[in-house]
Amino acid sequence: MSRKNINIGLFGFGCVGFGLYEVLLKTPGLKANINKICVKDKNKSRPIDAGYFTYDKDELLNDESINTIVELIDDADAAFEIVKTALMKGKAVVTANKKMIAEHFTELLELQKKYKVPLLYEAAVCASIPVIRNLEEYYDNDLLESLEGIVNGSTNYILTKTSEDNISYADALLDAQKKGYAESNPILDTGGFDAKYKLLILLAHAFGIVLNPEEIFNIGIDKISDLELKYAREKGYKIKLVAHAFKTGLNTVSAFVAPRFVQAKDKLFQVDDVYNGVVLETVFTENQFFLGKGAGAYPTASAVLSDISALSYNYQYEYKKLVSNKSVKFNNDFTLKIFLKYEVDKVENLRLYFSSIDESYQNNTVGYLIGEIEFIHLQKLSRIEGVSIIIDSVIPSSVIETDLANVLKNEVESLV
Ligand code: HSE
């Protein structure tokens, strides 16, 4: 198949935009060039020829020689307007804006369908890990049982630095910002929102479920204190912010984002610093593990480059599972084992939320409870001041596990 020339109109020239410029210079084999770059700040000095730049978005959107818009700006609302206009004008779009995609997933699907133009966004999830393309192409079947991943580089960097290198939370966050990992509003990272947006995108490609961000429960790492870090250290665990999605029945999937204790035998244990990792479980392969840098200029730019390259072959997402898995529903009907830290003077009667308690501890100021709890109670607990929650494990329903595995195995065996 011959390659199409890609003439790019680039929005944004921050850390990733400049990274893309450099990465493109180093890949001359790809017939892609940046025609024009639209930026906001007129007073900023930039390291490349001033002739590239404009401050008028229409100069890119109305330019017929530009067949591809690459959107790498920070503002999700402005990004949506740019992406929407570009698609309506028949231009292919590449974006890394997970917040924008998560907030407008359904509209973006409709725009792609109506105007018959591709929108690619591999860089939006786990930066350098090609997880979306794998979910689309390789896991193009209903054998996927679960997905769990460290999908935010900044929080993983902060957790690694605070727990292993003894750097303070504030310094580690500052460092993540300086290195270009963190969002400009870092609560999106530390509160688990960025991970939630990424999980929403993954759910569509993994299980064919489209949700609104408010439907996915998230807690972040911002309430973790020394007590939890000390407990983890004593047990030989690490605390990681994990995005979970898993089947809870033949046609039901649950998902949430929360910090979790990860044990040395777990694949995610080795995922440190700015790295992301995704573990996929299928009925027949047990698990597969993807590892790669999850934030930063070059890892993100390399995923954008890969999308540009895919466009030169006319690649587009087919959203195969959205079409085939119409009967799959989202629910949150499951039980977990959690570690709950509380401040003694702020809360009482926490035990009532638990179905069982394995371990408890309390001194004059803080205490913890470890036990099983229904997910719905976890959501209520997370809103109480003075409480912090770490997931120990999701309790698998043995009935569901056996059902799923048996039904799928029987189906396949009957075909052989
Ligand atoms: N703030 C994001 C992160 C950037 O830390 O993962 C990459 O999406």
Short mmCIF file of C-alpha atoms and ligand atoms in Angstrom, two decimals:
data_model
loop_
_atom_site.label_atom_id
_atom_site.label_comp_id
_atom_site.label_asym_id
_atom_site.label_seq_id
_atom_site.Cartn_x
_atom_site.Cartn_y
_atom_site.Cartn_z
CA MET A 1 0.00 0.00 0.00
CA SER A 2 1.41 3.40 -0.89
CA ARG A 3 1.64 6.08 1.73
CA LYS A 4 -0.31 9.29 1.69
CA ASN A 5 1.50 12.59 2.27
CA ILE A 6 0.52 14.08 5.62
CA ASN A 7 0.44 17.89 5.79
CA ILE A 8 0.03 18.88 9.38
CA GLY A 9 -1.59 21.87 11.04
CA LEU A 10 -0.32 21.70 14.61
CA PHE A 11 -2.15 23.24 17.56
CA GLY A 12 0.10 23.83 20.58
CA PHE A 13 3.88 24.02 20.81
CA GLY A 14 4.51 23.07 24.42
CA CYS A 15 6.47 20.12 25.68
CA VAL A 16 4.79 17.53 23.41
CA GLY A 17 4.43 19.85 20.40
CA PHE A 18 8.14 20.61 20.36
CA GLY A 19 8.83 16.91 21.00
CA LEU A 20 6.79 16.06 17.89
CA TYR A 21 8.66 18.64 15.81
CA GLU A 22 11.96 17.00 16.77
CA VAL A 23 10.71 13.45 16.35
CA LEU A 24 9.43 14.27 12.84
CA LEU A 25 12.83 15.70 11.88
CA LYS A 26 14.36 12.35 12.84
CA THR A 27 11.90 10.27 10.79
CA PRO A 28 12.33 11.49 7.21
CA GLY A 29 10.96 8.18 5.87
CA LEU A 30 7.50 9.29 6.90
CA LYS A 31 6.13 11.74 4.36
CA ALA A 32 4.78 14.09 7.00
CA ASN A 33 5.57 17.74 7.48
CA ILE A 34 4.31 20.52 9.69
CA ASN A 35 2.85 23.31 7.51
CA LYS A 36 1.76 25.70 10.24
CA ILE A 37 1.59 25.87 14.04
CA CYS A 38 -1.12 27.72 15.94
CA VAL A 39 -0.12 28.99 19.41
CA LYS A 40 -1.72 31.25 22.03
CA ASP A 41 1.05 33.25 23.68
CA LYS A 42 2.38 36.01 21.41
CA ASN A 43 5.22 36.96 23.76
CA LYS A 44 6.87 33.57 24.20
CA SER A 45 10.16 33.03 22.39
CA ARG A 46 10.24 29.75 20.47
CA PRO A 47 13.20 27.67 19.33
CA ILE A 48 12.20 27.38 15.66
CA ASP A 49 11.62 29.71 12.68
CA ALA A 50 8.91 32.29 13.49
CA GLY A 51 7.42 31.75 10.02
CA TYR A 52 5.81 28.51 11.28
CA PHE A 53 3.56 30.28 13.76
CA THR A 54 0.15 31.88 13.69
CA TYR A 55 -2.30 32.94 16.41
CA ASP A 56 -5.35 32.45 14.24
CA LYS A 57 -6.85 28.96 14.36
CA ASP A 58 -8.73 29.48 11.08
CA GLU A 59 -5.46 29.83 9.22
CA LEU A 60 -5.00 26.09 9.87
CA LEU A 61 -8.60 24.96 9.78
CA ASN A 62 -9.37 26.73 6.47
CA ASP A 63 -6.12 25.78 4.76
CA GLU A 64 -6.97 23.16 2.15
CA SER A 65 -3.38 22.04 1.79
CA ILE A 66 -3.52 20.83 5.44
CA ASN A 67 -5.09 17.37 5.53
CA THR A 68 -4.32 16.54 9.19
CA ILE A 69 -4.78 18.50 12.39
CA VAL A 70 -2.61 17.50 15.34
CA GLU A 71 -4.13 18.93 18.52
CA LEU A 72 -1.74 19.22 21.48
CA ILE A 73 -3.13 22.09 23.55
CA ASP A 74 -3.92 22.13 27.23
CA ASP A 75 -7.46 23.54 27.30
CA ALA A 76 -9.97 20.69 26.79
CA ASP A 77 -12.88 22.97 25.79
CA ALA A 78 -10.88 24.87 23.18
CA ALA A 79 -9.44 21.54 21.99
CA PHE A 80 -12.93 20.14 21.41
CA GLU A 81 -13.92 23.14 19.27
CA ILE A 82 -10.77 22.72 17.17
CA VAL A 83 -11.20 18.96 16.77
CA LYS A 84 -14.91 19.26 15.97
CA THR A 85 -14.32 21.94 13.30
CA ALA A 86 -11.44 19.97 11.78
CA LEU A 87 -13.52 16.79 11.52
CA MET A 88 -16.45 18.72 10.02
CA LYS A 89 -14.07 20.10 7.41
CA GLY A 90 -12.98 16.56 6.51
CA LYS A 91 -9.52 16.77 8.08
CA ALA A 92 -8.09 13.77 9.93
CA VAL A 93 -7.24 14.53 13.55
CA VAL A 94 -4.63 13.27 16.00
CA THR A 95 -4.99 14.35 19.62
CA ALA A 96 -3.43 13.55 22.99
CA ASN A 97 -6.18 15.26 24.99
CA LYS A 98 -7.71 12.57 27.21
CA LYS A 99 -9.96 15.00 29.12
CA MET A 100 -11.45 16.32 25.89
CA ILE A 101 -11.98 12.82 24.49
CA ALA A 102 -13.53 11.50 27.72
CA GLU A 103 -15.91 14.46 28.05
CA HIS A 104 -17.09 14.24 24.43
CA PHE A 105 -16.70 10.56 23.54
CA THR A 106 -20.16 10.08 22.03
CA GLU A 107 -20.06 13.33 20.02
CA LEU A 108 -16.63 12.44 18.70
CA LEU A 109 -17.89 9.02 17.60
CA GLU A 110 -20.79 10.66 15.76
CA LEU A 111 -18.55 13.23 14.08
CA GLN A 112 -16.20 10.53 12.82
CA LYS A 113 -19.13 8.57 11.44
CA LYS A 114 -20.93 11.52 9.88
CA TYR A 115 -17.92 13.13 8.21
CA LYS A 116 -16.13 9.82 7.49
CA VAL A 117 -12.80 11.07 8.86
CA PRO A 118 -10.41 9.38 11.30
CA LEU A 119 -9.66 10.61 14.80
CA LEU A 120 -6.69 8.87 16.42
CA TYR A 121 -5.55 9.30 20.02
CA GLU A 122 -3.01 6.65 21.01
CA ALA A 123 -0.96 9.32 22.85
CA ALA A 124 -3.91 10.11 25.13
CA VAL A 125 -3.59 6.84 27.07
CA CYS A 126 -0.30 5.58 28.55
CA ALA A 127 1.74 7.74 26.13
CA SER A 128 4.31 5.37 24.61
CA ILE A 129 2.35 2.12 25.17
CA PRO A 130 0.31 1.21 22.08
CA VAL A 131 -2.59 -0.03 24.16
CA ILE A 132 -5.53 1.35 22.15
CA ARG A 133 -4.31 -0.08 18.87
CA ASN A 134 -3.75 -3.44 20.56
CA LEU A 135 -7.21 -3.46 22.09
CA GLU A 136 -8.72 -2.58 18.70
CA GLU A 137 -6.77 -5.02 16.58
CA TYR A 138 -5.46 -7.90 18.69
CA TYR A 139 -8.16 -8.19 21.35
CA ASP A 140 -10.83 -7.99 18.74
CA ASN A 141 -13.03 -10.59 20.48
CA ASP A 142 -14.95 -11.06 23.68
CA LEU A 143 -12.35 -13.10 25.55
CA LEU A 144 -10.93 -10.16 27.47
CA GLU A 145 -11.76 -10.53 31.16
CA SER A 146 -9.98 -7.68 32.84
CA LEU A 147 -7.67 -4.74 32.38
CA GLU A 148 -5.72 -3.09 35.13
CA GLY A 149 -3.12 -0.45 34.73
CA ILE A 150 -0.97 2.29 36.05
CA VAL A 151 -2.05 4.87 33.51
CA ASN A 152 -0.80 8.11 35.05
CA GLY A 153 2.92 8.88 34.96
CA SER A 154 2.96 11.81 37.40
CA THR A 155 1.33 9.98 40.30
CA ASN A 156 3.50 6.94 39.72
CA TYR A 157 6.54 9.21 39.76
CA ILE A 158 5.36 10.89 42.99
CA LEU A 159 4.58 7.56 44.70
CA THR A 160 7.96 6.13 43.70
CA LYS A 161 9.85 9.19 44.94
CA THR A 162 7.95 9.54 48.23
CA SER A 163 8.00 5.89 49.19
CA GLU A 164 11.40 4.79 47.91
CA ASP A 165 13.59 7.87 47.68
CA ASN A 166 12.19 9.65 50.76
CA ILE A 167 11.42 12.83 48.86
CA SER A 168 8.46 14.88 50.17
CA TYR A 169 5.12 14.78 48.32
CA ALA A 170 5.36 18.51 47.47
CA ASP A 171 8.90 18.19 46.08
CA ALA A 172 8.04 15.09 44.07
CA LEU A 173 5.02 16.87 42.54
CA LEU A 174 7.16 19.90 41.70
CA ASP A 175 9.66 17.61 40.06
CA ALA A 176 6.92 15.92 38.01
CA GLN A 177 5.76 19.37 36.89
CA LYS A 178 9.29 20.46 35.96
CA LYS A 179 9.83 17.30 33.93
CA GLY A 180 6.64 18.02 31.94
CA TYR A 181 4.75 14.99 33.29
CA ALA A 182 1.99 16.70 35.27
CA GLU A 183 -1.14 18.43 33.98
CA SER A 184 -1.16 22.21 34.38
CA ASN A 185 -3.83 21.65 37.02
CA PRO A 186 -2.10 18.86 38.97
CA ILE A 187 -5.24 17.82 40.89
CA LEU A 188 -6.25 16.13 37.63
CA ASP A 189 -3.28 13.80 38.19
CA THR A 190 -3.23 13.49 41.99
CA GLY A 191 -7.03 13.22 42.33
CA GLY A 192 -7.18 10.30 39.87
CA PHE A 193 -9.18 12.27 37.24
CA ASP A 194 -6.61 11.93 34.47
CA ALA A 195 -6.48 8.17 35.12
CA LYS A 196 -10.28 8.09 35.01
CA TYR A 197 -10.40 9.83 31.60
CA LYS A 198 -7.92 7.28 30.29
CA LEU A 199 -9.91 4.40 31.78
CA LEU A 200 -13.06 5.72 30.08
CA ILE A 201 -11.28 5.58 26.72
CA LEU A 202 -9.92 2.10 27.45
CA LEU A 203 -13.39 0.83 28.42
CA ALA A 204 -14.73 1.73 24.98
CA HIS A 205 -11.93 -0.07 23.17
CA ALA A 206 -11.65 -3.02 25.57
CA PHE A 207 -15.29 -3.78 26.35
CA GLY A 208 -17.42 -1.60 24.04
CA ILE A 209 -18.80 0.54 26.86
CA VAL A 210 -19.14 4.31 26.55
CA LEU A 211 -19.60 6.22 29.81
CA ASN A 212 -19.58 9.79 31.05
CA PRO A 213 -16.66 10.67 33.36
CA GLU A 214 -19.07 11.13 36.32
CA GLU A 215 -20.10 7.47 36.05
CA ILE A 216 -16.61 6.20 36.90
CA PHE A 217 -15.58 6.36 40.54
CA ASN A 218 -12.09 7.74 41.22
CA ILE A 219 -9.96 8.41 44.23
CA GLY A 220 -6.45 9.74 43.97
CA ILE A 221 -3.24 9.75 45.94
CA ASP A 222 -3.68 13.17 47.55
CA LYS A 223 -4.93 11.83 50.89
CA ILE A 224 -2.28 9.15 51.41
CA SER A 225 -0.34 9.80 54.62
CA ASP A 226 2.77 8.39 56.28
CA LEU A 227 0.69 5.71 58.00
CA GLU A 228 -0.26 4.00 54.73
CA LEU A 229 3.28 4.38 53.35
CA LYS A 230 4.71 2.84 56.53
CA TYR A 231 2.19 -0.04 56.49
CA ALA A 232 3.05 -0.77 52.84
CA ARG A 233 6.79 -0.69 53.56
CA GLU A 234 6.45 -3.11 56.49
CA LYS A 235 4.49 -5.59 54.38
CA GLY A 236 6.81 -5.29 51.36
CA TYR A 237 4.02 -3.73 49.25
CA LYS A 238 4.08 -0.67 47.00
CA ILE A 239 1.17 1.74 46.68
CA LYS A 240 0.18 2.41 43.06
CA LEU A 241 -2.70 4.36 41.54
CA VAL A 242 -4.49 1.67 39.53
CA ALA A 243 -7.26 1.89 36.93
CA HIS A 244 -9.39 -1.27 37.06
CA ALA A 245 -11.90 -2.66 34.56
CA PHE A 246 -13.19 -6.21 34.86
CA LYS A 247 -16.09 -8.44 33.98
CA THR A 248 -18.43 -9.10 36.89
CA GLY A 249 -20.71 -11.34 34.84
CA LEU A 250 -21.10 -12.55 31.28
CA ASN A 251 -22.50 -9.21 30.17
CA THR A 252 -21.45 -6.83 32.92
CA VAL A 253 -18.28 -4.84 33.44
CA SER A 254 -17.19 -2.74 36.43
CA ALA A 255 -14.49 -0.08 36.55
CA PHE A 256 -12.90 2.38 38.96
CA VAL A 257 -9.65 4.20 39.78
CA ALA A 258 -8.06 4.03 43.24
CA PRO A 259 -4.72 3.56 44.98
CA ARG A 260 -3.91 -0.09 45.60
CA PHE A 261 -1.36 -2.15 47.53
CA VAL A 262 0.67 -4.02 44.95
CA GLN A 263 2.64 -7.10 45.99
CA ALA A 264 6.02 -8.18 44.61
CA LYS A 265 4.43 -11.03 42.63
CA ASP A 266 2.19 -8.55 40.79
CA LYS A 267 3.34 -7.34 37.34
CA LEU A 268 2.57 -3.72 38.30
CA PHE A 269 5.11 -3.91 41.16
CA GLN A 270 7.98 -3.30 38.75
CA VAL A 271 6.29 -0.25 37.15
CA ASP A 272 8.08 2.70 38.76
CA ASP A 273 8.84 6.39 38.14
CA VAL A 274 7.11 7.81 35.08
CA TYR A 275 6.46 4.36 33.62
CA ASN A 276 2.96 3.07 32.98
CA GLY A 277 1.96 -0.60 32.84
CA VAL A 278 -1.16 -2.42 31.70
CA VAL A 279 -2.06 -6.02 32.51
CA LEU A 280 -4.73 -7.66 30.37
CA GLU A 281 -6.33 -10.96 31.30
CA THR A 282 -8.11 -13.12 28.80
CA VAL A 283 -9.84 -16.47 29.17
CA PHE A 284 -7.13 -18.44 27.37
CA THR A 285 -3.88 -16.54 27.81
CA GLU A 286 -4.07 -15.68 31.50
CA ASN A 287 -2.26 -12.38 31.36
CA GLN A 288 -0.23 -10.10 29.13
CA PHE A 289 1.74 -7.12 30.30
CA PHE A 290 2.55 -3.85 28.52
CA LEU A 291 5.19 -1.49 29.91
CA GLY A 292 6.39 1.92 28.74
CA LYS A 293 6.89 5.56 29.65
CA GLY A 294 3.53 7.13 30.38
CA ALA A 295 4.26 10.86 30.16
CA GLY A 296 6.82 13.37 28.91
CA ALA A 297 7.66 15.00 25.59
CA TYR A 298 9.23 12.17 23.60
CA PRO A 299 7.12 9.19 24.81
CA THR A 300 3.95 11.17 24.01
CA ALA A 301 5.32 12.54 20.74
CA SER A 302 6.28 9.03 19.64
CA ALA A 303 2.65 7.90 20.03
CA VAL A 304 1.47 10.97 18.08
CA LEU A 305 4.02 10.09 15.40
CA SER A 306 2.69 6.54 15.24
CA ASP A 307 -0.85 7.87 14.72
CA ILE A 308 0.39 10.19 11.95
CA SER A 309 2.10 7.23 10.35
CA ALA A 310 -1.09 5.14 10.67
CA LEU A 311 -3.05 7.94 8.95
CA SER A 312 -0.66 7.78 6.02
CA TYR A 313 -2.06 4.26 5.48
CA ASN A 314 -5.65 5.48 6.02
CA TYR A 315 -5.98 3.70 9.38
CA GLN A 316 -8.99 4.48 11.53
CA TYR A 317 -10.51 2.96 14.66
CA GLU A 318 -13.40 0.67 13.85
CA TYR A 319 -14.69 0.56 17.44
CA LYS A 320 -15.32 -3.12 16.85
CA LYS A 321 -16.51 -3.85 20.38
CA LEU A 322 -18.97 -0.97 20.41
CA VAL A 323 -20.58 -2.60 17.43
CA SER A 324 -20.35 -6.21 18.62
CA ASN A 325 -20.83 -5.93 22.41
CA LYS A 326 -24.07 -4.00 22.49
CA SER A 327 -25.46 -6.17 25.30
CA VAL A 328 -22.57 -5.41 27.71
CA LYS A 329 -23.65 -3.21 30.61
CA PHE A 330 -21.73 -1.26 33.23
CA ASN A 331 -22.45 -2.01 36.87
CA ASN A 332 -20.68 -1.68 40.19
CA ASP A 333 -22.00 -4.68 42.01
CA PHE A 334 -18.94 -6.23 43.63
CA THR A 335 -16.99 -6.48 46.89
CA LEU A 336 -13.46 -5.36 47.78
CA LYS A 337 -10.98 -5.78 50.55
CA ILE A 338 -9.69 -2.35 51.61
CA PHE A 339 -7.35 -0.61 54.02
CA LEU A 340 -9.13 2.38 55.52
CA LYS A 341 -7.19 5.00 57.47
CA TYR A 342 -9.12 7.47 59.61
CA GLU A 343 -8.46 10.41 61.87
CA VAL A 344 -9.86 9.56 65.29
CA ASP A 345 -11.36 12.97 66.07
CA LYS A 346 -13.14 13.29 62.73
CA VAL A 347 -15.06 10.03 62.25
CA GLU A 348 -17.01 7.34 64.06
CA ASN A 349 -19.02 4.20 63.29
CA LEU A 350 -16.87 3.31 60.31
CA ARG A 351 -17.12 -0.38 61.13
CA LEU A 352 -20.77 -0.33 60.09
CA TYR A 353 -19.78 0.03 56.44
CA PHE A 354 -17.80 -3.23 56.45
CA SER A 355 -19.19 -6.75 55.87
CA SER A 356 -16.19 -8.17 57.79
CA ILE A 357 -13.04 -6.84 59.46
CA ASP A 358 -9.73 -8.74 59.43
CA GLU A 359 -7.49 -6.28 61.24
CA SER A 360 -7.76 -2.99 63.09
CA TYR A 361 -5.48 -0.53 64.87
CA GLN A 362 -5.91 2.81 66.62
CA ASN A 363 -3.76 5.26 68.58
CA ASN A 364 -4.71 8.69 69.92
CA THR A 365 -4.87 10.36 66.54
CA VAL A 366 -5.22 7.82 63.73
CA GLY A 367 -6.44 4.29 63.14
CA TYR A 368 -7.05 1.80 60.37
CA LEU A 369 -9.47 -0.95 59.50
CA ILE A 370 -8.77 -3.72 57.01
CA GLY A 371 -11.73 -5.71 55.75
CA GLU A 372 -14.34 -6.46 53.12
CA ILE A 373 -16.78 -3.88 51.90
CA GLU A 374 -19.34 -3.54 49.12
CA PHE A 375 -18.30 -1.09 46.43
CA ILE A 376 -21.31 1.14 47.04
CA HIS A 377 -20.15 1.70 50.65
CA LEU A 378 -16.66 2.50 49.46
CA GLN A 379 -18.08 5.37 47.41
CA LYS A 380 -19.81 6.76 50.51
CA LEU A 381 -16.72 6.36 52.69
CA SER A 382 -14.51 8.19 50.21
CA ARG A 383 -16.52 11.37 50.77
CA ILE A 384 -15.90 11.44 54.53
CA GLU A 385 -13.30 13.91 55.75
CA GLY A 386 -10.30 12.40 57.51
CA VAL A 387 -10.57 9.10 55.65
CA SER A 388 -8.10 7.66 53.15
CA ILE A 389 -8.59 4.40 51.28
CA ILE A 390 -6.19 1.94 49.68
CA ILE A 391 -7.56 -1.09 47.85
CA ASP A 392 -6.13 -4.42 48.93
CA SER A 393 -7.97 -6.52 46.35
CA VAL A 394 -11.17 -6.93 44.39
CA ILE A 395 -12.91 -10.07 45.69
CA PRO A 396 -13.60 -12.26 42.69
CA SER A 397 -17.01 -13.85 42.58
CA SER A 398 -16.18 -17.54 42.15
CA VAL A 399 -19.58 -18.18 40.57
CA ILE A 400 -18.97 -15.51 37.95
CA GLU A 401 -15.41 -16.60 37.26
CA THR A 402 -16.42 -20.19 36.72
CA ASP A 403 -19.43 -19.19 34.61
CA LEU A 404 -17.41 -16.96 32.34
CA ALA A 405 -14.55 -19.33 31.80
CA ASN A 406 -16.84 -22.33 31.26
CA VAL A 407 -19.23 -20.65 28.88
CA LEU A 408 -16.44 -19.26 26.73
CA LYS A 409 -14.40 -22.47 26.77
CA ASN A 410 -17.46 -24.56 25.90
CA GLU A 411 -18.30 -22.20 23.05
CA VAL A 412 -14.81 -22.53 21.61
CA GLU A 413 -14.64 -26.30 22.12
CA SER A 414 -17.96 -26.75 20.35
CA LEU A 415 -16.48 -24.99 17.33
CA VAL A 416 -13.37 -27.21 17.15
N1 HSE B 1 -0.29 14.09 33.33
C1 HSE B 1 -0.28 12.89 32.53
C2 HSE B 1 0.42 11.82 33.32
C3 HSE B 1 0.40 13.16 31.25
O1 HSE B 1 1.13 12.15 34.27
O2 HSE B 1 0.27 10.64 33.01
C4 HSE B 1 0.33 12.02 30.26
O3 HSE B 1 -0.99 11.72 29.90
#
